[in-house]
mmCIF file of C-alpha atoms and ligand atoms in Angstrom:
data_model
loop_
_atom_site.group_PDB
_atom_site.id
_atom_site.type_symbol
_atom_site.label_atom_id
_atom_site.label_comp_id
_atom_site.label_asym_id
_atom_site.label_seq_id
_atom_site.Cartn_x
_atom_site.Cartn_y
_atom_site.Cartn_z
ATOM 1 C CA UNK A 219 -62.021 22.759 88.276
ATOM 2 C CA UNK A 220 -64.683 24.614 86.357
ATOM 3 C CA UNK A 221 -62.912 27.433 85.744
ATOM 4 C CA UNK A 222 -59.818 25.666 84.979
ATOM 5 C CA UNK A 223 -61.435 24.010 81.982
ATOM 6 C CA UNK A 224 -62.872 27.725 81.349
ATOM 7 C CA UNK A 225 -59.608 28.681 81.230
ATOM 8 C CA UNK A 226 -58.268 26.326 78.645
ATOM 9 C CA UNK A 227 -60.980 27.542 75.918
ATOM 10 C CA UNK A 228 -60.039 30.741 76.369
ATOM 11 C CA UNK A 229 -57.284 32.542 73.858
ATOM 12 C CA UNK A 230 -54.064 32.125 75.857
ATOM 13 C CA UNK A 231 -52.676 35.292 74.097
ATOM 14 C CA UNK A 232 -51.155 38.439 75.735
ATOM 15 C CA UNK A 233 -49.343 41.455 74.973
ATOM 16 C CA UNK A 234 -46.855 43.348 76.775
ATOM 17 C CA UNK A 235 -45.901 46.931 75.394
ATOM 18 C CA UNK A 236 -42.522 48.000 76.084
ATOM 19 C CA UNK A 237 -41.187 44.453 75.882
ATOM 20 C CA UNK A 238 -37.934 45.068 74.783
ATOM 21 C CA UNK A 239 -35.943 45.221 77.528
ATOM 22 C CA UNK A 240 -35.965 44.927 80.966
ATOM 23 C CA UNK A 241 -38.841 44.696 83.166
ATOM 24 C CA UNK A 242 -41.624 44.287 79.814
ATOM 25 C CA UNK A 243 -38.576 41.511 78.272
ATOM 26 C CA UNK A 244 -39.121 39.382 82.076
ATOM 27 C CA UNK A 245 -42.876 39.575 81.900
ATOM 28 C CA UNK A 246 -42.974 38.738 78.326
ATOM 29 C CA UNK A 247 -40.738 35.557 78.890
ATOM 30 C CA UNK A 248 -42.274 34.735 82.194
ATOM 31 C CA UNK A 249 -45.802 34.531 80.131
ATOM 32 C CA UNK A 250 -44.658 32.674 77.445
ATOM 33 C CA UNK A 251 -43.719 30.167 80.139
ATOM 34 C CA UNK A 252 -47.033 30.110 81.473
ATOM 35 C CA UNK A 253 -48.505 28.729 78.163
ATOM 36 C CA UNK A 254 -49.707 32.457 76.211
ATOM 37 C CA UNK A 255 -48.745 33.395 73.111
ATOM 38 C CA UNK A 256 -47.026 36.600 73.224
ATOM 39 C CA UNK A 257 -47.237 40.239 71.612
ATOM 40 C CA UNK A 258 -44.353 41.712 72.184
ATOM 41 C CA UNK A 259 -44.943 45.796 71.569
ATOM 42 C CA UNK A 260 -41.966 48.300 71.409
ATOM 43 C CA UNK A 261 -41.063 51.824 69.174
ATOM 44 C CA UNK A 262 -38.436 49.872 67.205
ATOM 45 C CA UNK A 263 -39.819 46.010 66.416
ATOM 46 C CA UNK A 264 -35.749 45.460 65.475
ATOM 47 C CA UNK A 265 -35.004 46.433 68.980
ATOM 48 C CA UNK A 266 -36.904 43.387 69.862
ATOM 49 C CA UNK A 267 -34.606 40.974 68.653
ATOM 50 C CA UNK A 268 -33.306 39.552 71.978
ATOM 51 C CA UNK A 269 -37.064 38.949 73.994
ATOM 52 C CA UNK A 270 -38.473 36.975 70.847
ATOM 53 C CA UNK A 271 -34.623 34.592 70.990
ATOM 54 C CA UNK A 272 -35.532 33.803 74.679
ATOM 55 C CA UNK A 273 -39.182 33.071 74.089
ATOM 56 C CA UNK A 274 -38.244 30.876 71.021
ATOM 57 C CA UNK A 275 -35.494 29.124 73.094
ATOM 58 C CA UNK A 276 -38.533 28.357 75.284
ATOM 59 C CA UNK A 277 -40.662 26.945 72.770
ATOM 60 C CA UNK A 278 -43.072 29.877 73.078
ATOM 61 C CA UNK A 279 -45.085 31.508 70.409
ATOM 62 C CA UNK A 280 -44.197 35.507 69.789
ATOM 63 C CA UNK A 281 -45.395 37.927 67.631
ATOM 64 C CA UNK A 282 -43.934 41.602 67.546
ATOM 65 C CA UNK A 283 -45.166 44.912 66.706
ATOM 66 C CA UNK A 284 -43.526 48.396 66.437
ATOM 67 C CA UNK A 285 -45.671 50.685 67.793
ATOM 68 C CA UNK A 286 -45.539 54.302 69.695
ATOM 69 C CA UNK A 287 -48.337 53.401 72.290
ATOM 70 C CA UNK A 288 -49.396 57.175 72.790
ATOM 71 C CA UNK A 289 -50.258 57.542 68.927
ATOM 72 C CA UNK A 290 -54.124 55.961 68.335
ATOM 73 C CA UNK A 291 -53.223 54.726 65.015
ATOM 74 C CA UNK A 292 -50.395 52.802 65.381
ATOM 75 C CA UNK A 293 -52.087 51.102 68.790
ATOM 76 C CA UNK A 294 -54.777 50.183 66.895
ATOM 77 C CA UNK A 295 -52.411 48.358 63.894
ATOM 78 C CA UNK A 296 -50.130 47.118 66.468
ATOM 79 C CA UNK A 297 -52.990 44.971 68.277
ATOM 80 C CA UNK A 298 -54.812 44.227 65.199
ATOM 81 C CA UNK A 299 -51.793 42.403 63.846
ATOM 82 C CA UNK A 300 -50.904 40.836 67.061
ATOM 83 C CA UNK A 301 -54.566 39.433 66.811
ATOM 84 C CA UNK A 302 -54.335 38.252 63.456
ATOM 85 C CA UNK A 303 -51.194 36.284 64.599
ATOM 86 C CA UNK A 304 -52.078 35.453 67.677
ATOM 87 C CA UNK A 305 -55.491 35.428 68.577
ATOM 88 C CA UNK A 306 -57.267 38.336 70.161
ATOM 89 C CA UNK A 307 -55.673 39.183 73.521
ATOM 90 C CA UNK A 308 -57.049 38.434 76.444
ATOM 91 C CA UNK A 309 -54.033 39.844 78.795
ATOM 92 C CA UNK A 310 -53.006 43.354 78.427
ATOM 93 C CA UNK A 311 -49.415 44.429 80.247
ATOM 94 C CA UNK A 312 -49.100 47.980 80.028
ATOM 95 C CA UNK A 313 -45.519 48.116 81.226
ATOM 96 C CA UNK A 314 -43.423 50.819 78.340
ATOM 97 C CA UNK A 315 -42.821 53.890 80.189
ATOM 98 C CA UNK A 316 -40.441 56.698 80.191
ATOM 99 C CA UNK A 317 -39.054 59.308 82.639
ATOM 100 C CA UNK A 318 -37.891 62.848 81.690
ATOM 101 C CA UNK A 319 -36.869 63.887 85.389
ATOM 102 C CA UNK A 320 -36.432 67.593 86.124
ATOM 103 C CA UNK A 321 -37.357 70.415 89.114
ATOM 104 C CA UNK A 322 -40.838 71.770 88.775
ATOM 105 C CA UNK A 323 -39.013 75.095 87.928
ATOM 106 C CA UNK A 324 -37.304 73.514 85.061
ATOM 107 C CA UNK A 325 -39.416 70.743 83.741
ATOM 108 C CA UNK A 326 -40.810 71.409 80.132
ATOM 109 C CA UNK A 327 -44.321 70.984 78.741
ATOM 110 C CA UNK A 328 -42.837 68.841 77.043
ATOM 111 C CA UNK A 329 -41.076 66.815 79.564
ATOM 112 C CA UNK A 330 -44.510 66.469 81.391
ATOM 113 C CA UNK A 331 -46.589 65.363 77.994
ATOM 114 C CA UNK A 332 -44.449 63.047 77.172
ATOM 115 C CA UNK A 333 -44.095 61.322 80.253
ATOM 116 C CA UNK A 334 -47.861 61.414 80.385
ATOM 117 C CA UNK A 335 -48.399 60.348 77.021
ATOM 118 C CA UNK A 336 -46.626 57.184 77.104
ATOM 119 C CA UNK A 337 -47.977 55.951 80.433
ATOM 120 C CA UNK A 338 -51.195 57.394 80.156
ATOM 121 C CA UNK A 339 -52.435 58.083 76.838
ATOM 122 C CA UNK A 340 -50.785 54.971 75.888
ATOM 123 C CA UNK A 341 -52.182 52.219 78.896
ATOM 124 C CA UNK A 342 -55.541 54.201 77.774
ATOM 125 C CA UNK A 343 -54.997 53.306 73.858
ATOM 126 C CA UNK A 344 -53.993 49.966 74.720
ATOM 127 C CA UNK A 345 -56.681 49.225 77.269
ATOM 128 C CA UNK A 346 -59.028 50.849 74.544
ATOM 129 C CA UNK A 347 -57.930 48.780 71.585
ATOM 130 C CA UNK A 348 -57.475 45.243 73.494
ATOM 131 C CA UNK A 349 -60.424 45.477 75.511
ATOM 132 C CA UNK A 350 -62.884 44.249 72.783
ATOM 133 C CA UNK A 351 -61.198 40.881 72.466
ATOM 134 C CA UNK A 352 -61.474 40.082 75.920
ATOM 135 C CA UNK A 353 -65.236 40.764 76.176
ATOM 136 C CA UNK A 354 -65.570 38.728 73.011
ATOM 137 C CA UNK A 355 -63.931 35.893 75.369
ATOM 138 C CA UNK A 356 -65.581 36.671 78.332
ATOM 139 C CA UNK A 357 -62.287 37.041 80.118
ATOM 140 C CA UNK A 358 -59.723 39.142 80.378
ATOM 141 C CA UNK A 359 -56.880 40.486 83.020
ATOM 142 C CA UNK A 360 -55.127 44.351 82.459
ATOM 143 C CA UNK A 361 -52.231 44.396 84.507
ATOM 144 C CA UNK A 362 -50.488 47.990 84.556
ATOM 145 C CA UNK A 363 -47.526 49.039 85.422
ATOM 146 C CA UNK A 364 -47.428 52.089 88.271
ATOM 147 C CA UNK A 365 -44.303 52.707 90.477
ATOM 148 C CA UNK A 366 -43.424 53.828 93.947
ATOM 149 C CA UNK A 367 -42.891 56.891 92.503
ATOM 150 C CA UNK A 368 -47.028 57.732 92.640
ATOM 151 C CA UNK A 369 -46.809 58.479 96.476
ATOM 152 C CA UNK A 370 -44.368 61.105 95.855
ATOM 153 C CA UNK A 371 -40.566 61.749 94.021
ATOM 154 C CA UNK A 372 -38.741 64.631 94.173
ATOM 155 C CA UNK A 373 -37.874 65.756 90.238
ATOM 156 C CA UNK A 374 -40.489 63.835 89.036
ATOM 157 C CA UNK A 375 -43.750 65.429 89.184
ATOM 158 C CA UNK A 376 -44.605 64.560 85.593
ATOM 159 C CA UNK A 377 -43.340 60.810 86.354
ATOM 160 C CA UNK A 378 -45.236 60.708 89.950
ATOM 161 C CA UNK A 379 -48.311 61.758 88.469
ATOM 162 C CA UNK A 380 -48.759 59.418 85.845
ATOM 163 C CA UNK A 381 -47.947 56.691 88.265
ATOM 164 C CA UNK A 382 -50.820 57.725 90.269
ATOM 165 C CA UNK A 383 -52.819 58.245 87.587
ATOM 166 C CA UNK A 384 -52.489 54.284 86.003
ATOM 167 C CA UNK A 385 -53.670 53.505 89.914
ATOM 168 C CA UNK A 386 -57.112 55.239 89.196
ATOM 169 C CA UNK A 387 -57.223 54.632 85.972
ATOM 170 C CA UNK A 388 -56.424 50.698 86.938
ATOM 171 C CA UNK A 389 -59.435 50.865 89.543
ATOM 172 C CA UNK A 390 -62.056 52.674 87.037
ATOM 173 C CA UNK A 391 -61.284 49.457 84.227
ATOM 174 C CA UNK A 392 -62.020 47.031 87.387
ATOM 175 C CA UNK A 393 -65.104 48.907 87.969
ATOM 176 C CA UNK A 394 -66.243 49.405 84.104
ATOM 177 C CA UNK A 395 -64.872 45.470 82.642
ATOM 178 C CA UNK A 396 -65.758 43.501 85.707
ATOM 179 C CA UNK A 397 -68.926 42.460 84.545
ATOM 180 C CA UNK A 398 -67.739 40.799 81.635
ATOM 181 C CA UNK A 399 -64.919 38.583 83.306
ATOM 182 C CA UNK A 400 -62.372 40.913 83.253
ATOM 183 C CA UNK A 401 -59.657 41.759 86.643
ATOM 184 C CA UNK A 402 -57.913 45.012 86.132
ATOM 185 C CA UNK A 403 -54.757 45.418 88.700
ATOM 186 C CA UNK A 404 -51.865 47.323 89.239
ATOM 187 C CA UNK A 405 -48.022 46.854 90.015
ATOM 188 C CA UNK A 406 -46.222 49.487 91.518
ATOM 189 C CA UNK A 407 -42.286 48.775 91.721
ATOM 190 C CA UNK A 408 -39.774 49.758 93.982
ATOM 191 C CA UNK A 409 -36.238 50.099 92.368
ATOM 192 C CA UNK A 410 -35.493 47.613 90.185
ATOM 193 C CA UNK A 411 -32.325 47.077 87.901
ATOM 194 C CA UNK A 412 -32.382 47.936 84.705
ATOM 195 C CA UNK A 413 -31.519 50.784 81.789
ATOM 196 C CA UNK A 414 -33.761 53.237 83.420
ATOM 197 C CA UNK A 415 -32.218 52.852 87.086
ATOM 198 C CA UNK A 416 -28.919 52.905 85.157
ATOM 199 C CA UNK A 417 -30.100 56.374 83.280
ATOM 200 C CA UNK A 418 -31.629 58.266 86.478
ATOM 201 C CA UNK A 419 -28.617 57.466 87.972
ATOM 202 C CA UNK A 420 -25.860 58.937 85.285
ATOM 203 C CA UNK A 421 -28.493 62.406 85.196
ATOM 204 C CA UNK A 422 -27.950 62.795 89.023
ATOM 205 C CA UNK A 423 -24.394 62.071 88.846
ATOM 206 C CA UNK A 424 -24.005 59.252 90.576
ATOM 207 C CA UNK A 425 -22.475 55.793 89.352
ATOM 208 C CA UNK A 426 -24.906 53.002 89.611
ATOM 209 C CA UNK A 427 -23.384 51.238 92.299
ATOM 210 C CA UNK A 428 -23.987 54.509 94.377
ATOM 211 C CA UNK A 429 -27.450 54.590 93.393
ATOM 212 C CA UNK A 430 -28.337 51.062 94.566
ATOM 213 C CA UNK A 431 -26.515 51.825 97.953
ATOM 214 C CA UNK A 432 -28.974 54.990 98.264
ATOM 215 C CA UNK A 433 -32.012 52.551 96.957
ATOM 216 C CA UNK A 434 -31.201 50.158 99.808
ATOM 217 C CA UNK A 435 -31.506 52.616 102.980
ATOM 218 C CA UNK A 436 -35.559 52.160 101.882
ATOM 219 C CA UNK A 437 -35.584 48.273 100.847
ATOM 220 C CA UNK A 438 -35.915 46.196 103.846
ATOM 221 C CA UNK A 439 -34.984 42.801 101.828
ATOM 222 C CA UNK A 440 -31.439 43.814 101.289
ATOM 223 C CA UNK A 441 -31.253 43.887 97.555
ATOM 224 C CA UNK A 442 -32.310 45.971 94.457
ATOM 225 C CA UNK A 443 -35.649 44.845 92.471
ATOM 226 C CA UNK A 444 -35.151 42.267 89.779
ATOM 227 C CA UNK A 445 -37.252 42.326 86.511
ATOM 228 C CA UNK A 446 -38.537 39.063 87.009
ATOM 229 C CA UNK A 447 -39.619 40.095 90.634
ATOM 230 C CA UNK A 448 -42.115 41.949 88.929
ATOM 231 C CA UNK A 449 -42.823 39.595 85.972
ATOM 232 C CA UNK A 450 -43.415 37.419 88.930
ATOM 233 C CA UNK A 451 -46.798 39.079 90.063
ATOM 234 C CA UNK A 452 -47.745 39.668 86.768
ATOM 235 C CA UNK A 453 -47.984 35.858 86.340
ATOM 236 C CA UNK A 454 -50.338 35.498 89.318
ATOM 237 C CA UNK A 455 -52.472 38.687 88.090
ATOM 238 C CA UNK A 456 -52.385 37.425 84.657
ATOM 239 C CA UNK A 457 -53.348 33.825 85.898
ATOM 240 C CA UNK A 458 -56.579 32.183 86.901
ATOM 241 C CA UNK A 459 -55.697 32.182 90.718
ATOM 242 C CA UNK A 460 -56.209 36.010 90.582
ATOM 243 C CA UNK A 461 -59.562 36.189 89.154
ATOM 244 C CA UNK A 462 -61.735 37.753 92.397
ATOM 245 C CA UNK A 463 -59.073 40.158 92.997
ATOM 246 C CA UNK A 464 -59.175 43.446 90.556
ATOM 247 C CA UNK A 465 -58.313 47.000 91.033
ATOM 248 C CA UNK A 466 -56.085 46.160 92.906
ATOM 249 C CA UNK A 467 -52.551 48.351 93.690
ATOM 250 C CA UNK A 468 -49.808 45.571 94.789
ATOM 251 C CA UNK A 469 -46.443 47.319 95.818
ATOM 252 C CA UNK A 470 -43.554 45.176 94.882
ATOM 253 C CA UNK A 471 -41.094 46.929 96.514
ATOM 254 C CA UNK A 472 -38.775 44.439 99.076
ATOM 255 C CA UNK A 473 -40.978 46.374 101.761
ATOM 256 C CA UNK A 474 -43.830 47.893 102.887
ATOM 257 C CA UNK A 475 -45.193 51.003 100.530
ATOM 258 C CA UNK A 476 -48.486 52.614 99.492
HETATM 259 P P1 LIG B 523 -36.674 50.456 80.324
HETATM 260 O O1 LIG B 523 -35.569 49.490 80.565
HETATM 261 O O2 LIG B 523 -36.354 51.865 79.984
HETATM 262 O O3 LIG B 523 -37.657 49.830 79.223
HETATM 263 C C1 LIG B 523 -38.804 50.534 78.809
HETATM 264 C C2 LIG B 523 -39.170 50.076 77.415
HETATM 265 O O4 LIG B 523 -40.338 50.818 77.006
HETATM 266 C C3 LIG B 523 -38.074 50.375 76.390
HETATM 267 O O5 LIG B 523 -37.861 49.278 75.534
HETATM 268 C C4 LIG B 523 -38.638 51.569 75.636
HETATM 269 O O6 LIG B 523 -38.201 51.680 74.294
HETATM 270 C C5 LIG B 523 -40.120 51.263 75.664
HETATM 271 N N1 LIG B 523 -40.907 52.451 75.346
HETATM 272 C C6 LIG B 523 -40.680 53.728 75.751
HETATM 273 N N2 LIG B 523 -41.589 54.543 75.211
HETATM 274 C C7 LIG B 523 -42.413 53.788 74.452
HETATM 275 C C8 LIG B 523 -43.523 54.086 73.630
HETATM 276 N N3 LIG B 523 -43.989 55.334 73.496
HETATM 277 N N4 LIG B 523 -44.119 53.060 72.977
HETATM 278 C C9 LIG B 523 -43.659 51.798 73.095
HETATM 279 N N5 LIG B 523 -42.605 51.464 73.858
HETATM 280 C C10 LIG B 523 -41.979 52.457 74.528
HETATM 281 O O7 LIG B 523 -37.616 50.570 81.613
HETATM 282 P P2 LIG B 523 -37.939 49.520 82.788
HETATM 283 O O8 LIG B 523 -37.131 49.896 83.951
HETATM 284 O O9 LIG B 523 -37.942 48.124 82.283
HETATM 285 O O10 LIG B 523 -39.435 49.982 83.127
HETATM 286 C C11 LIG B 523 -40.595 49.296 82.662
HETATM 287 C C12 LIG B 523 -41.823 49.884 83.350
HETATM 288 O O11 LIG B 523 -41.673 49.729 84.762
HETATM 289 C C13 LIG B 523 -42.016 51.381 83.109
HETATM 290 O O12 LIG B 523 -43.382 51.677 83.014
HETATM 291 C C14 LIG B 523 -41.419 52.001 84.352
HETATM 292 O O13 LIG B 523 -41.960 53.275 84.586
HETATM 293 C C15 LIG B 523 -41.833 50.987 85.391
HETATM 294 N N6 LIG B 523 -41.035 51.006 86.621
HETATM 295 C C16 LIG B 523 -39.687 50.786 86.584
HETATM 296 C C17 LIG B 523 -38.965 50.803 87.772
HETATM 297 C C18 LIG B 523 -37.474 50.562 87.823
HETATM 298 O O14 LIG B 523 -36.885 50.713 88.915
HETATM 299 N N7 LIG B 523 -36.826 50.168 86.746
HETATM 300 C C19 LIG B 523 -39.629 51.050 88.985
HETATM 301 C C20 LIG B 523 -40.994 51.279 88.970
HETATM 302 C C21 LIG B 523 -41.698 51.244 87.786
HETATM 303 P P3 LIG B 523 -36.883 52.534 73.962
HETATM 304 O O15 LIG B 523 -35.756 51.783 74.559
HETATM 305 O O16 LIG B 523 -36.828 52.542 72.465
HETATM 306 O O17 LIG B 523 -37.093 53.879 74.569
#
């Protein structure tokens, strides 16, 4: 009871980078329909067009930023104004990501910064830039994005490692921010439909309705990941029923992983 009245002085405002489309675009809608104002974070803010529509058609609040999370400077505008529109947010979804897949014998330094940069550098940035608002509050939740991937993938050592990374880096923030009300937790995906699936399946030559079929062999509940499976546990970890569990991994996979 306390801590639900806590909660209601407390900035409902959030931001989730890579919100333009698929899984970012379900968490972003599923937390405007929790009650938070949303920053919605992508490389092209026109690109963003369709997540603001469906929180508007919601009656949700939405503010959006163009931003490349691995560069500092636009990380730090990109939250700034999202504060200044918003209120200083208190819930942090690190969810854009990339994958350049390729053979350790072919992959490029530049196939393995990149990857690194976005999902690294850029949770780091984020985390970095966000963080102060939520000590201001007293509160906060960081909810990253990792994958299956981070227990292994073949042709995707760059992808895999940064995966495994945001799971250490997820458990440092819970150990660092805990002290000043603020969880830190992980979600680490199985397959789940959307452009990316769609893209790793065209580079290995396979249609996408192949690529699910292969996907299901390892997904005891029958079916391919949805984005709003996902958004799904970001709504608990982003919620005030969550707020004794932090650095936490949770594998949302359709069966047992990690
Ligand atoms: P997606 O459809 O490709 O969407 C990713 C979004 O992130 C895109 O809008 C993309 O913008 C944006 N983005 C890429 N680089 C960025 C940068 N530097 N700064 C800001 N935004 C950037 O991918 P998704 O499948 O929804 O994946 C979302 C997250 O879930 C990723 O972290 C991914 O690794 C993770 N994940 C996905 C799956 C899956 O099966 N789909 C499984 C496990 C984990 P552009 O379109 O302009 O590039």
């Amino acid at each position: 009871m306390i801590e639900g009245n806590l909660m209601k002085s407390i900035p409902r405002s959030a931001v989730v980078t890579g919100a333009a489309r698929g899984i970012g675009a379900a968490i972003a809608l599923r937390l405007a329909r929790d009650g938070f104002a949303v920053g919605v974070v992508d490389l092209d803010a026109d690109q963003c067009a369709a997540t603001v529509a469906s929180i508007e058609a919601v009656g949700g609040k939405v503010a959006v930023a163009g931003a490349d999370v691995s560069r500092s400077e636009e990380v730090a505008a990109a939250v700034e104004q999202i504060a200044d529109q918003l209120g200083g947010p208190t819930v942090l979804v690190n969810n854009a990501g990339i994958t350049r897949d390729n053979l350790l014998f072919k992959m490029s330094e530049d196939e393995w910064d990149s990857v690194l940069g976005v999902h690294l550098r850029g949770s780091f940035l984020m985390a970095r830039a966000a963080q102060r608002y939520m000590v201001e509050a007293g509160w906060g939740r960081i909810i990253n994005i990792s994958s299956t991937s981070a227990l292994g993938s073949r042709g995707q050592v760059n992808y895999s490692a940064a995966k495994a990374g945001l799971q250490g880096f997820t458990k440092s923030l819970s150990a660092e921010l805990g002290r000043f009300g603020i969880t830190a937790n992980a979600i680490a995906p199985g397959f789940v439909v959307t452009d990316m699936t769609r893209a790793s399946a065209e580079k290995v030559g396979l249609s996408f309705d192949e690529q699910v079929e292969k996907a299901l062999v390892k997904i005891p509940i029958g079916r391919p990941g949805r984005p709003e499976d996902v958004a799904n546990v970001v709504s608990f970890f982003a919620g005030e029923d969550s707020a004794f569990v932090s650095g936490q991994v949770l594998y949302v996979a359709g069966g047992p992983r990690g």
